PDB file of C-alpha atoms in Angstrom:
ATOM      1  CA  MET A 277     -16.541  65.245 -12.646  1.00 49.00           C
ATOM      2  CA  LYS A 278     -15.713  63.045 -15.627  1.00 48.00           C
ATOM      3  CA  LYS A 279     -13.535  60.839 -13.431  1.00 50.00           C
ATOM      4  CA  LYS A 280     -16.353  60.454 -10.925  1.00 52.00           C
ATOM      5  CA  LYS A 281     -18.755  59.591 -13.754  1.00 53.00           C
ATOM      6  CA  ARG A 282     -16.358  56.972 -15.147  1.00 55.00           C
ATOM      7  CA  ILE A 283     -15.998  55.413 -11.697  1.00 60.00           C
ATOM      8  CA  THR A 284     -19.782  55.324 -11.293  1.00 80.00           C
ATOM      9  CA  ILE A 285     -20.262  53.644 -14.672  1.00 81.00           C
ATOM     10  CA  GLY A 286     -17.472  51.159 -13.894  1.00 77.00           C
ATOM     11  CA  VAL A 287     -19.025  50.271 -10.553  1.00 83.00           C
ATOM     12  CA  PHE A 288     -22.416  49.844 -12.236  1.00 83.00           C
ATOM     13  CA  PHE A 289     -21.034  47.407 -14.815  1.00 85.00           C
ATOM     14  CA  ASN A 290     -19.137  45.528 -12.113  1.00 87.00           C
ATOM     15  CA  TYR A 291     -22.325  45.024 -10.138  1.00 89.00           C
ATOM     16  CA  LEU A 292     -24.210  44.128 -13.298  1.00 90.00           C
ATOM     17  CA  ILE A 293     -21.677  41.444 -14.265  1.00 93.00           C
ATOM     18  CA  LEU A 294     -21.540  40.084 -10.718  1.00 92.00           C
ATOM     19  CA  THR A 295     -25.352  39.952 -10.604  1.00 92.00           C
ATOM     20  CA  ILE A 296     -25.492  38.001 -13.867  1.00 93.00           C
ATOM     21  CA  ILE A 297     -22.815  35.562 -12.708  1.00 93.00           C
ATOM     22  CA  THR A 298     -24.561  35.130  -9.352  1.00 91.00           C
ATOM     23  CA  PHE A 299     -27.881  34.427 -11.038  1.00 89.00           C
ATOM     24  CA  CYS A 300     -26.285  31.893 -13.398  1.00 90.00           C
ATOM     25  CA  CYS A 301     -24.781  30.099 -10.398  1.00 87.00           C
ATOM     26  CA  LEU A 302     -27.940  30.197  -8.275  1.00 87.00           C
ATOM     27  CA  TYR A 303     -30.508  29.408 -10.956  1.00 88.00           C
ATOM     28  CA  PRO A 304     -29.774  25.640 -11.227  1.00 87.00           C
ATOM     29  CA  PHE A 305     -30.020  25.271  -7.446  1.00 86.00           C
ATOM     30  CA  LEU A 306     -33.190  27.366  -7.236  1.00 87.00           C
ATOM     31  CA  ASN A 307     -34.658  25.353 -10.106  1.00 87.00           C
ATOM     32  CA  VAL A 308     -33.980  22.107  -8.247  1.00 87.00           C
ATOM     33  CA  ILE A 309     -35.619  23.438  -5.074  1.00 88.00           C
ATOM     34  CA  ALA A 310     -38.584  24.768  -7.056  1.00 88.00           C
ATOM     35  CA  TYR A 311     -39.165  21.436  -8.799  1.00 85.00           C
ATOM     36  CA  SER A 312     -38.962  19.538  -5.524  1.00 85.00           C
ATOM     37  CA  PHE A 313     -41.718  21.682  -3.962  1.00 86.00           C
ATOM     38  CA  SER A 314     -43.973  21.954  -7.028  1.00 83.00           C
ATOM     39  CA  GLY A 315     -47.149  20.016  -7.718  1.00 80.00           C
ATOM     40  CA  TYR A 316     -47.598  17.284 -10.291  1.00 76.00           C
ATOM     41  CA  ASN A 317     -49.465  19.382 -12.874  1.00 78.00           C
ATOM     42  CA  ALA A 318     -46.971  22.253 -12.696  1.00 79.00           C
ATOM     43  CA  VAL A 319     -44.040  19.905 -13.224  1.00 77.00           C
ATOM     44  CA  LEU A 320     -45.772  18.061 -16.050  1.00 76.00           C
ATOM     45  CA  SER A 321     -46.616  21.282 -17.879  1.00 76.00           C
ATOM     46  CA  GLY A 322     -43.076  22.657 -17.528  1.00 75.00           C
ATOM     47  CA  LYS A 323     -44.141  25.867 -15.808  1.00 78.00           C
ATOM     48  CA  VAL A 324     -41.604  25.622 -12.979  1.00 81.00           C
ATOM     49  CA  THR A 325     -38.628  27.993 -13.180  1.00 81.00           C
ATOM     50  CA  PHE A 326     -36.977  29.223  -9.993  1.00 79.00           C
ATOM     51  CA  TYR A 327     -39.955  29.334  -7.625  1.00 81.00           C
ATOM     52  CA  PRO A 328     -42.422  26.573  -6.657  1.00 84.00           C
ATOM     53  CA  ILE A 329     -45.850  26.334  -8.268  1.00 84.00           C
ATOM     54  CA  ASP A 330     -48.704  24.549  -6.463  1.00 82.00           C
ATOM     55  CA  PHE A 331     -46.524  24.135  -3.367  1.00 84.00           C
ATOM     56  CA  THR A 332     -46.457  20.597  -1.976  1.00 83.00           C
ATOM     57  CA  LEU A 333     -44.263  18.402   0.226  1.00 84.00           C
ATOM     58  CA  ASP A 334     -45.315  15.128  -1.408  1.00 81.00           C
ATOM     59  CA  ALA A 335     -41.904  14.557  -3.021  1.00 82.00           C
ATOM     60  CA  TYR A 336     -40.064  14.959   0.287  1.00 84.00           C
ATOM     61  CA  LYS A 337     -42.567  12.751   2.081  1.00 83.00           C
ATOM     62  CA  GLU A 338     -42.034  10.025  -0.493  1.00 80.00           C
ATOM     63  CA  ILE A 339     -38.243  10.349  -0.375  1.00 79.00           C
ATOM     64  CA  LEU A 340     -38.019  10.378   3.427  1.00 79.00           C
ATOM     65  CA  LYS A 341     -40.192   7.269   3.653  1.00 81.00           C
ATOM     66  CA  ARG A 342     -37.513   5.262   1.860  1.00 80.00           C
ATOM     67  CA  SER A 343     -35.195   3.425   4.225  1.00 82.00           C
ATOM     68  CA  GLN A 344     -32.528   3.324   1.496  1.00 84.00           C
ATOM     69  CA  ILE A 345     -32.154   7.097   1.687  1.00 84.00           C
ATOM     70  CA  TRP A 346     -31.547   6.997   5.440  1.00 87.00           C
ATOM     71  CA  LEU A 347     -29.037   4.153   5.088  1.00 89.00           C
ATOM     72  CA  ALA A 348     -27.236   6.083   2.355  1.00 89.00           C
ATOM     73  CA  MET A 349     -27.261   9.235   4.489  1.00 89.00           C
ATOM     74  CA  ARG A 350     -25.741   7.353   7.415  1.00 91.00           C
ATOM     75  CA  THR A 351     -23.031   5.835   5.219  1.00 92.00           C
ATOM     76  CA  THR A 352     -22.184   9.211   3.704  1.00 92.00           C
ATOM     77  CA  VAL A 353     -21.955  10.885   7.107  1.00 92.00           C
ATOM     78  CA  VAL A 354     -19.692   8.112   8.427  1.00 94.00           C
ATOM     79  CA  VAL A 355     -17.443   8.270   5.355  1.00 94.00           C
ATOM     80  CA  THR A 356     -17.265  12.071   5.516  1.00 93.00           C
ATOM     81  CA  ILE A 357     -16.388  12.193   9.223  1.00 94.00           C
ATOM     82  CA  MET A 358     -13.911   9.312   9.215  1.00 95.00           C
ATOM     83  CA  GLY A 359     -12.370  10.284   5.895  1.00 94.00           C
ATOM     84  CA  THR A 360     -11.937  13.932   6.838  1.00 94.00           C
ATOM     85  CA  ALA A 361     -10.419  13.014  10.213  1.00 95.00           C
ATOM     86  CA  LEU A 362      -7.956  10.535   8.664  1.00 95.00           C
ATOM     87  CA  SER A 363      -7.054  12.870   5.797  1.00 95.00           C
ATOM     88  CA  LEU A 364      -6.434  15.811   8.126  1.00 94.00           C
ATOM     89  CA  LEU A 365      -4.302  13.664  10.428  1.00 94.00           C
ATOM     90  CA  LEU A 366      -2.107  12.374   7.608  1.00 94.00           C
ATOM     91  CA  THR A 367      -1.918  15.719   5.807  1.00 94.00           C
ATOM     92  CA  VAL A 368      -0.987  17.656   8.964  1.00 93.00           C
ATOM     93  CA  CYS A 369       1.681  15.155  10.009  1.00 91.00           C
ATOM     94  CA  ALA A 370       3.207  14.850   6.538  1.00 92.00           C
ATOM     95  CA  SER A 371       3.146  18.563   5.721  1.00 92.00           C
ATOM     96  CA  TYR A 372       4.578  19.587   9.097  1.00 90.00           C
ATOM     97  CA  ALA A 373       7.407  17.049   8.943  1.00 89.00           C
ATOM     98  CA  LEU A 374       8.314  17.890   5.357  1.00 90.00           C
ATOM     99  CA  SER A 375       8.207  21.633   6.048  1.00 88.00           C
ATOM    100  CA  ARG A 376      11.171  21.324   8.440  1.00 85.00           C
ATOM    101  CA  ASP A 377      14.544  21.883   6.795  1.00 82.00           C
ATOM    102  CA  TYR A 378      16.373  19.661   9.294  1.00 82.00           C
ATOM    103  CA  LEU A 379      14.456  16.502   8.276  1.00 84.00           C
ATOM    104  CA  PRO A 380      16.845  14.137   6.427  1.00 87.00           C
ATOM    105  CA  GLY A 381      15.597  13.229   2.941  1.00 87.00           C
ATOM    106  CA  ARG A 382      12.953  15.952   2.990  1.00 87.00           C
ATOM    107  CA  LYS A 383      13.300  16.772  -0.712  1.00 88.00           C
ATOM    108  CA  LEU A 384      13.267  13.104  -1.704  1.00 92.00           C
ATOM    109  CA  PHE A 385      10.043  12.352   0.178  1.00 91.00           C
ATOM    110  CA  THR A 386       8.445  15.541  -1.139  1.00 90.00           C
ATOM    111  CA  GLY A 387       9.389  14.534  -4.661  1.00 90.00           C
ATOM    112  CA  PHE A 388       7.758  11.128  -4.234  1.00 90.00           C
ATOM    113  CA  ILE A 389       4.543  12.775  -3.050  1.00 90.00           C
ATOM    114  CA  LEU A 390       4.536  15.328  -5.876  1.00 89.00           C
ATOM    115  CA  PHE A 391       5.158  12.546  -8.391  1.00 90.00           C
ATOM    116  CA  THR A 392       1.765  11.044  -7.553  1.00 87.00           C
ATOM    117  CA  MET A 393       0.132  14.366  -8.404  1.00 86.00           C
ATOM    118  CA  TYR A 394       1.072  13.993 -12.070  1.00 86.00           C
ATOM    119  CA  PHE A 395       1.330  10.229 -12.528  1.00 85.00           C
ATOM    120  CA  GLY A 396      -1.032   7.561 -11.218  1.00 80.00           C
ATOM    121  CA  GLY A 397      -1.326   3.811 -11.504  1.00 80.00           C
ATOM    122  CA  GLY A 398      -4.714   3.984 -13.200  1.00 83.00           C
ATOM    123  CA  MET A 399      -8.191   2.867 -12.305  1.00 87.00           C
ATOM    124  CA  ILE A 400      -7.790  -0.891 -12.901  1.00 89.00           C
ATOM    125  CA  PRO A 401      -4.507  -1.307 -10.935  1.00 89.00           C
ATOM    126  CA  THR A 402      -5.993   0.723  -8.093  1.00 90.00           C
ATOM    127  CA  PHE A 403      -9.097  -1.447  -8.111  1.00 91.00           C
ATOM    128  CA  LEU A 404      -6.953  -4.606  -7.974  1.00 92.00           C
ATOM    129  CA  VAL A 405      -4.951  -3.232  -5.048  1.00 92.00           C
ATOM    130  CA  VAL A 406      -8.109  -2.305  -3.137  1.00 92.00           C
ATOM    131  CA  LYS A 407      -9.532  -5.775  -3.727  1.00 91.00           C
ATOM    132  CA  GLN A 408      -6.331  -7.603  -2.767  1.00 92.00           C
ATOM    133  CA  VAL A 409      -5.901  -5.758   0.526  1.00 92.00           C
ATOM    134  CA  GLY A 410      -9.458  -6.649   1.550  1.00 90.00           C
ATOM    135  CA  LEU A 411     -11.086  -3.236   1.251  1.00 91.00           C
ATOM    136  CA  TYR A 412     -13.493  -4.178  -1.533  1.00 92.00           C
ATOM    137  CA  ASP A 413     -17.164  -3.705  -0.594  1.00 90.00           C
ATOM    138  CA  SER A 414     -16.211  -1.997   2.667  1.00 91.00           C
ATOM    139  CA  ILE A 415     -16.604   1.566   3.918  1.00 92.00           C
ATOM    140  CA  GLY A 416     -12.820   1.882   4.205  1.00 91.00           C
ATOM    141  CA  ALA A 417     -12.479   1.684   0.429  1.00 92.00           C
ATOM    142  CA  LEU A 418     -14.211   5.057   0.188  1.00 92.00           C
ATOM    143  CA  PHE A 419     -11.583   7.055   2.088  1.00 92.00           C
ATOM    144  CA  ILE A 420      -8.410   5.043   2.755  1.00 92.00           C
ATOM    145  CA  PRO A 421      -7.040   4.824  -0.846  1.00 90.00           C
ATOM    146  CA  GLN A 422      -7.436   8.601  -1.365  1.00 89.00           C
ATOM    147  CA  ALA A 423      -6.677   9.741   2.170  1.00 91.00           C
ATOM    148  CA  VAL A 424      -4.124  12.407   1.173  1.00 91.00           C
ATOM    149  CA  ASN A 425      -4.674  14.997  -1.552  1.00 91.00           C
ATOM    150  CA  VAL A 426      -1.353  16.326  -2.860  1.00 92.00           C
ATOM    151  CA  PHE A 427      -2.697  19.818  -3.526  1.00 91.00           C
ATOM    152  CA  ASN A 428      -3.957  20.106   0.059  1.00 91.00           C
ATOM    153  CA  PHE A 429      -0.599  18.797   1.272  1.00 92.00           C
ATOM    154  CA  ILE A 430       1.263  21.517  -0.653  1.00 91.00           C
ATOM    155  CA  VAL A 431      -0.992  24.300   0.671  1.00 89.00           C
ATOM    156  CA  MET A 432      -0.625  23.143   4.272  1.00 90.00           C
ATOM    157  CA  ARG A 433       3.128  22.618   3.977  1.00 91.00           C
ATOM    158  CA  THR A 434       3.477  26.174   2.641  1.00 89.00           C
ATOM    159  CA  PHE A 435       1.501  27.471   5.602  1.00 88.00           C
ATOM    160  CA  PHE A 436       3.706  25.614   8.098  1.00 89.00           C
ATOM    161  CA  ARG A 437       6.879  26.930   6.437  1.00 87.00           C
ATOM    162  CA  GLU A 438       5.686  30.511   6.904  1.00 85.00           C
ATOM    163  CA  LEU A 439       5.232  30.185  10.674  1.00 84.00           C
ATOM    164  CA  PRO A 440       7.991  31.864  12.717  1.00 84.00           C
ATOM    165  CA  ARG A 441      10.786  29.411  13.541  1.00 82.00           C
ATOM    166  CA  GLU A 442      11.419  31.221  16.814  1.00 84.00           C
ATOM    167  CA  LEU A 443       8.280  29.584  18.232  1.00 82.00           C
ATOM    168  CA  GLU A 444       9.711  26.108  17.693  1.00 82.00           C
ATOM    169  CA  GLU A 445      13.108  27.129  18.988  1.00 83.00           C
ATOM    170  CA  ALA A 446      11.574  28.498  22.176  1.00 85.00           C
ATOM    171  CA  ALA A 447       9.548  25.320  22.634  1.00 83.00           C
ATOM    172  CA  ARG A 448      12.632  23.173  22.052  1.00 83.00           C
ATOM    173  CA  ILE A 449      14.581  25.154  24.661  1.00 84.00           C
ATOM    174  CA  ASP A 450      11.765  24.474  27.121  1.00 82.00           C
ATOM    175  CA  GLY A 451      12.190  20.757  26.439  1.00 83.00           C
ATOM    176  CA  ALA A 452       9.199  20.163  24.147  1.00 82.00           C
ATOM    177  CA  SER A 453       9.418  17.358  21.612  1.00 84.00           C
ATOM    178  CA  ASP A 454       8.378  17.720  17.970  1.00 81.00           C
ATOM    179  CA  ILE A 455       4.981  16.167  18.660  1.00 85.00           C
ATOM    180  CA  GLN A 456       4.386  18.442  21.655  1.00 86.00           C
ATOM    181  CA  THR A 457       5.415  21.446  19.579  1.00 86.00           C
ATOM    182  CA  LEU A 458       2.997  20.429  16.837  1.00 86.00           C
ATOM    183  CA  ILE A 459       0.059  19.842  19.182  1.00 86.00           C
ATOM    184  CA  LYS A 460       0.505  22.721  21.642  1.00 86.00           C
ATOM    185  CA  ILE A 461       1.960  25.465  19.440  1.00 86.00           C
ATOM    186  CA  ILE A 462       1.601  24.810  15.717  1.00 88.00           C
ATOM    187  CA  LEU A 463      -1.955  23.462  15.578  1.00 88.00           C
ATOM    188  CA  PRO A 464      -3.574  26.285  17.629  1.00 87.00           C
ATOM    189  CA  LEU A 465      -1.991  28.769  15.198  1.00 86.00           C
ATOM    190  CA  SER A 466      -3.140  26.749  12.182  1.00 86.00           C
ATOM    191  CA  LEU A 467      -6.900  26.688  12.691  1.00 85.00           C
ATOM    192  CA  PRO A 468      -7.614  28.676   9.482  1.00 83.00           C
ATOM    193  CA  ILE A 469      -5.680  26.314   7.219  1.00 87.00           C
ATOM    194  CA  ILE A 470      -6.961  23.220   9.048  1.00 89.00           C
ATOM    195  CA  ALA A 471     -10.559  24.385   8.661  1.00 86.00           C
ATOM    196  CA  THR A 472      -9.948  25.162   4.991  1.00 85.00           C
ATOM    197  CA  ILE A 473      -8.348  21.839   4.155  1.00 90.00           C
ATOM    198  CA  GLY A 474     -10.944  20.047   6.284  1.00 90.00           C
ATOM    199  CA  LEU A 475     -13.693  21.689   4.231  1.00 87.00           C
ATOM    200  CA  PHE A 476     -11.995  20.609   1.008  1.00 88.00           C
ATOM    201  CA  TYR A 477     -11.811  17.026   2.219  1.00 93.00           C
ATOM    202  CA  ALA A 478     -15.344  16.973   3.645  1.00 91.00           C
ATOM    203  CA  VAL A 479     -16.927  18.312   0.451  1.00 88.00           C
ATOM    204  CA  GLY A 480     -14.924  15.819  -1.609  1.00 90.00           C
ATOM    205  CA  TYR A 481     -16.015  12.850   0.500  1.00 93.00           C
ATOM    206  CA  TRP A 482     -19.612  14.035   0.665  1.00 91.00           C
ATOM    207  CA  ASN A 483     -19.936  14.529  -3.099  1.00 88.00           C
ATOM    208  CA  GLY A 484     -17.879  11.523  -4.157  1.00 86.00           C
ATOM    209  CA  TYR A 485     -19.728   8.712  -5.864  1.00 85.00           C
ATOM    210  CA  PHE A 486     -17.266   7.153  -8.336  1.00 89.00           C
ATOM    211  CA  ASP A 487     -15.296   5.308  -5.649  1.00 90.00           C
ATOM    212  CA  ALA A 488     -18.546   3.910  -4.259  1.00 90.00           C
ATOM    213  CA  LEU A 489     -19.547   2.900  -7.777  1.00 90.00           C
ATOM    214  CA  LEU A 490     -16.286   0.975  -8.164  1.00 91.00           C
ATOM    215  CA  TYR A 491     -15.797  -0.560  -4.743  1.00 93.00           C
ATOM    216  CA  ILE A 492     -19.259  -0.986  -3.177  1.00 91.00           C
ATOM    217  CA  GLN A 493     -21.414  -3.943  -4.167  1.00 89.00           C
ATOM    218  CA  ASN A 494     -23.839  -4.208  -1.249  1.00 88.00           C
ATOM    219  CA  PRO A 495     -26.776  -1.794  -1.797  1.00 86.00           C
ATOM    220  CA  ASP A 496     -27.035  -1.265   1.970  1.00 87.00           C
ATOM    221  CA  LYS A 497     -23.587   0.394   1.850  1.00 89.00           C
ATOM    222  CA  TYR A 498     -24.405   2.800  -0.977  1.00 90.00           C
ATOM    223  CA  THR A 499     -23.539   6.417  -0.322  1.00 90.00           C
ATOM    224  CA  LEU A 500     -26.078   9.183  -0.765  1.00 87.00           C
ATOM    225  CA  GLN A 501     -24.554  10.272  -4.055  1.00 87.00           C
ATOM    226  CA  LEU A 502     -24.569   6.745  -5.449  1.00 87.00           C
ATOM    227  CA  ARG A 503     -28.184   6.332  -4.349  1.00 85.00           C
ATOM    228  CA  LEU A 504     -28.938   9.636  -6.053  1.00 81.00           C
ATOM    229  CA  ARG A 505     -27.248   8.397  -9.225  1.00 80.00           C
ATOM    230  CA  SER A 506     -29.447   5.300  -9.215  1.00 78.00           C
ATOM    231  CA  LEU A 507     -32.479   7.464  -8.696  1.00 74.00           C
ATOM    232  CA  LEU A 508     -31.596   9.899 -11.494  1.00 70.00           C
ATOM    233  CA  PHE A 509     -31.018   7.027 -13.898  1.00 71.00           C
ATOM    234  CA  GLY A 510     -34.431   5.666 -12.981  1.00 58.00           C
ATOM    235  CA  ASP A 511     -33.252   2.314 -11.628  1.00 53.00           C
ATOM    236  CA  GLU A 512     -34.544   2.807  -8.117  1.00 54.00           C
ATOM    237  CA  LEU A 513     -37.801   4.396  -9.194  1.00 51.00           C
ATOM    238  CA  ASN A 514     -38.537   1.635 -11.663  1.00 49.00           C
ATOM    239  CA  ASN A 515     -37.666  -1.130  -9.207  1.00 50.00           C
ATOM    240  CA  SER A 516     -39.381   0.351  -6.165  1.00 49.00           C
ATOM    241  CA  ALA A 517     -42.751  -0.985  -5.171  1.00 43.00           C
ATOM    242  CA  ASN A 518     -43.396   2.264  -3.289  1.00 49.00           C
ATOM    243  CA  LEU A 519     -43.710   4.169  -6.543  1.00 47.00           C
ATOM    244  CA  GLU A 520     -46.893   2.349  -7.540  1.00 48.00           C
ATOM    245  CA  GLY A 521     -49.715   4.817  -7.601  1.00 48.00           C
ATOM    246  CA  VAL A 522     -47.463   7.810  -6.953  1.00 46.00           C
ATOM    247  CA  GLY A 523     -47.960   9.111 -10.492  1.00 47.00           C
ATOM    248  CA  THR A 524     -51.102  10.984  -9.505  1.00 40.00           C
ATOM    249  CA  GLN A 525     -49.389  12.580  -6.501  1.00 42.00           C
ATOM    250  CA  VAL A 526     -45.785  13.301  -7.322  1.00 47.00           C
ATOM    251  CA  MET A 527     -43.953  13.584 -10.592  1.00 52.00           C
ATOM    252  CA  THR A 528     -40.847  11.434 -10.979  1.00 71.00           C
ATOM    253  CA  GLN A 529     -38.928  14.625 -11.702  1.00 75.00           C
ATOM    254  CA  SER A 530     -39.977  16.052  -8.340  1.00 78.00           C
ATOM    255  CA  LEU A 531     -38.706  12.939  -6.574  1.00 79.00           C
ATOM    256  CA  LYS A 532     -35.353  13.269  -8.284  1.00 80.00           C
ATOM    257  CA  MET A 533     -35.047  16.950  -7.438  1.00 83.00           C
ATOM    258  CA  ALA A 534     -36.059  16.346  -3.820  1.00 84.00           C
ATOM    259  CA  THR A 535     -33.288  13.767  -3.512  1.00 82.00           C
ATOM    260  CA  VAL A 536     -30.791  16.238  -4.986  1.00 83.00           C
ATOM    261  CA  ALA A 537     -31.874  18.831  -2.415  1.00 84.00           C
ATOM    262  CA  VAL A 538     -31.637  16.348   0.469  1.00 83.00           C
ATOM    263  CA  SER A 539     -28.102  15.405  -0.575  1.00 82.00           C
ATOM    264  CA  THR A 540     -26.976  19.014  -1.065  1.00 83.00           C
ATOM    265  CA  ILE A 541     -28.438  20.970   1.846  1.00 81.00           C
ATOM    266  CA  PRO A 542     -26.411  19.348   4.698  1.00 80.00           C
ATOM    267  CA  ILE A 543     -23.042  20.365   3.256  1.00 78.00           C
ATOM    268  CA  LEU A 544     -24.391  23.861   2.538  1.00 79.00           C
ATOM    269  CA  ILE A 545     -25.315  24.220   6.206  1.00 80.00           C
ATOM    270  CA  VAL A 546     -21.744  23.431   7.276  1.00 76.00           C
ATOM    271  CA  TYR A 547     -20.068  25.906   4.926  1.00 74.00           C
ATOM    272  CA  PRO A 548     -21.106  29.212   6.623  1.00 74.00           C
ATOM    273  CA  TRP A 549     -19.549  28.065   9.907  1.00 72.00           C
ATOM    274  CA  LEU A 550     -16.180  27.599   8.184  1.00 67.00           C
ATOM    275  CA  GLN A 551     -16.334  30.487   5.723  1.00 67.00           C
ATOM    276  CA  LYS A 552     -14.245  32.915   7.802  1.00 65.00           C
ATOM    277  CA  TYR A 553     -11.498  30.283   8.140  1.00 64.00           C
ATOM    278  CA  PHE A 554     -11.861  29.289   4.500  1.00 61.00           C
ATOM    279  CA  VAL A 555     -10.893  32.668   3.001  1.00 59.00           C
ATOM    280  CA  LYS A 556      -8.093  33.332   5.477  1.00 57.00           C
ATOM    281  CA  GLY A 557      -6.651  29.842   5.172  1.00 52.00           C
ATOM    282  CA  VAL A 558      -6.491  29.855   1.388  1.00 51.00           C
ATOM    283  CA  MET A 559      -4.886  33.292   1.224  1.00 53.00           C
ATOM    284  CA  VAL A 560      -2.273  32.587   3.897  1.00 52.00           C
ATOM    285  CA  GLY A 561      -1.429  29.135   2.585  1.00 45.00           C
ATOM    286  CA  SER A 562      -0.913  30.264  -0.997  1.00 47.00           C
ATOM    287  CA  VAL A 563       1.363  33.276  -0.608  1.00 46.00           C
ATOM    288  CA  LYS A 564       4.504  31.361  -1.517  1.00 46.00           C
ATOM    289  CA  GLY A 565       5.123  28.281  -3.650  1.00 42.00           C
TER     290      GLY A 565
END
């Protein structure tokens, strides 16, 4: 009876702690959504918490009327798709090749890649390299220099090393080359880890703004996050002729929060579709070092 009581109390405290942590994680997001849908007077008086007051869509109407937001959205989508595709291609090829024991110089190449995980050239040398190779002020500068993440490479290489070698041996006996083995046998078995690493890359490209801040000069090529940064700092609101007269309709704070919501919701929609692969891929790919 005492044991059952202790278990009940333990479960209660576990749920209590998890509820508090969940609320702490959700509150900032709910607060952003609430501000974006709240009326001018409610925002000005500071009454908004985690639910809208005086519900209105004026902030979203004002944001969606701006062509800069749509240009930034298009740039971000292009960077995310192209960057994720390139990163997955390079990561899969490198991790599969370096997971094979028969590859000459495997440890040397792996050491070179791991070296970059702890030591880097620095921001200024990287900027000079990007400028000298002609990537400055181009979309390619946002995903080519950071195409491979070493941590993702290690996780995927570990996953490939755990696959049964008998599958490759059988394919080799049937006359399949290494590329055919990778495409027809290894990749279909690796969907969980590919989806997981793809999600890591996609979220990174979607949320990245520092590379755009360094390498992009043309405002028409701004990413959504960089446009959001300009908006939060007030530059775009102060310089926009569309804001004239908006003070009686929408609070500046509501405009900022609406932009945050617009930039966050798309990636949140993608996550549930990959969640089942996400958990399985991380667990399988991290069993061994």
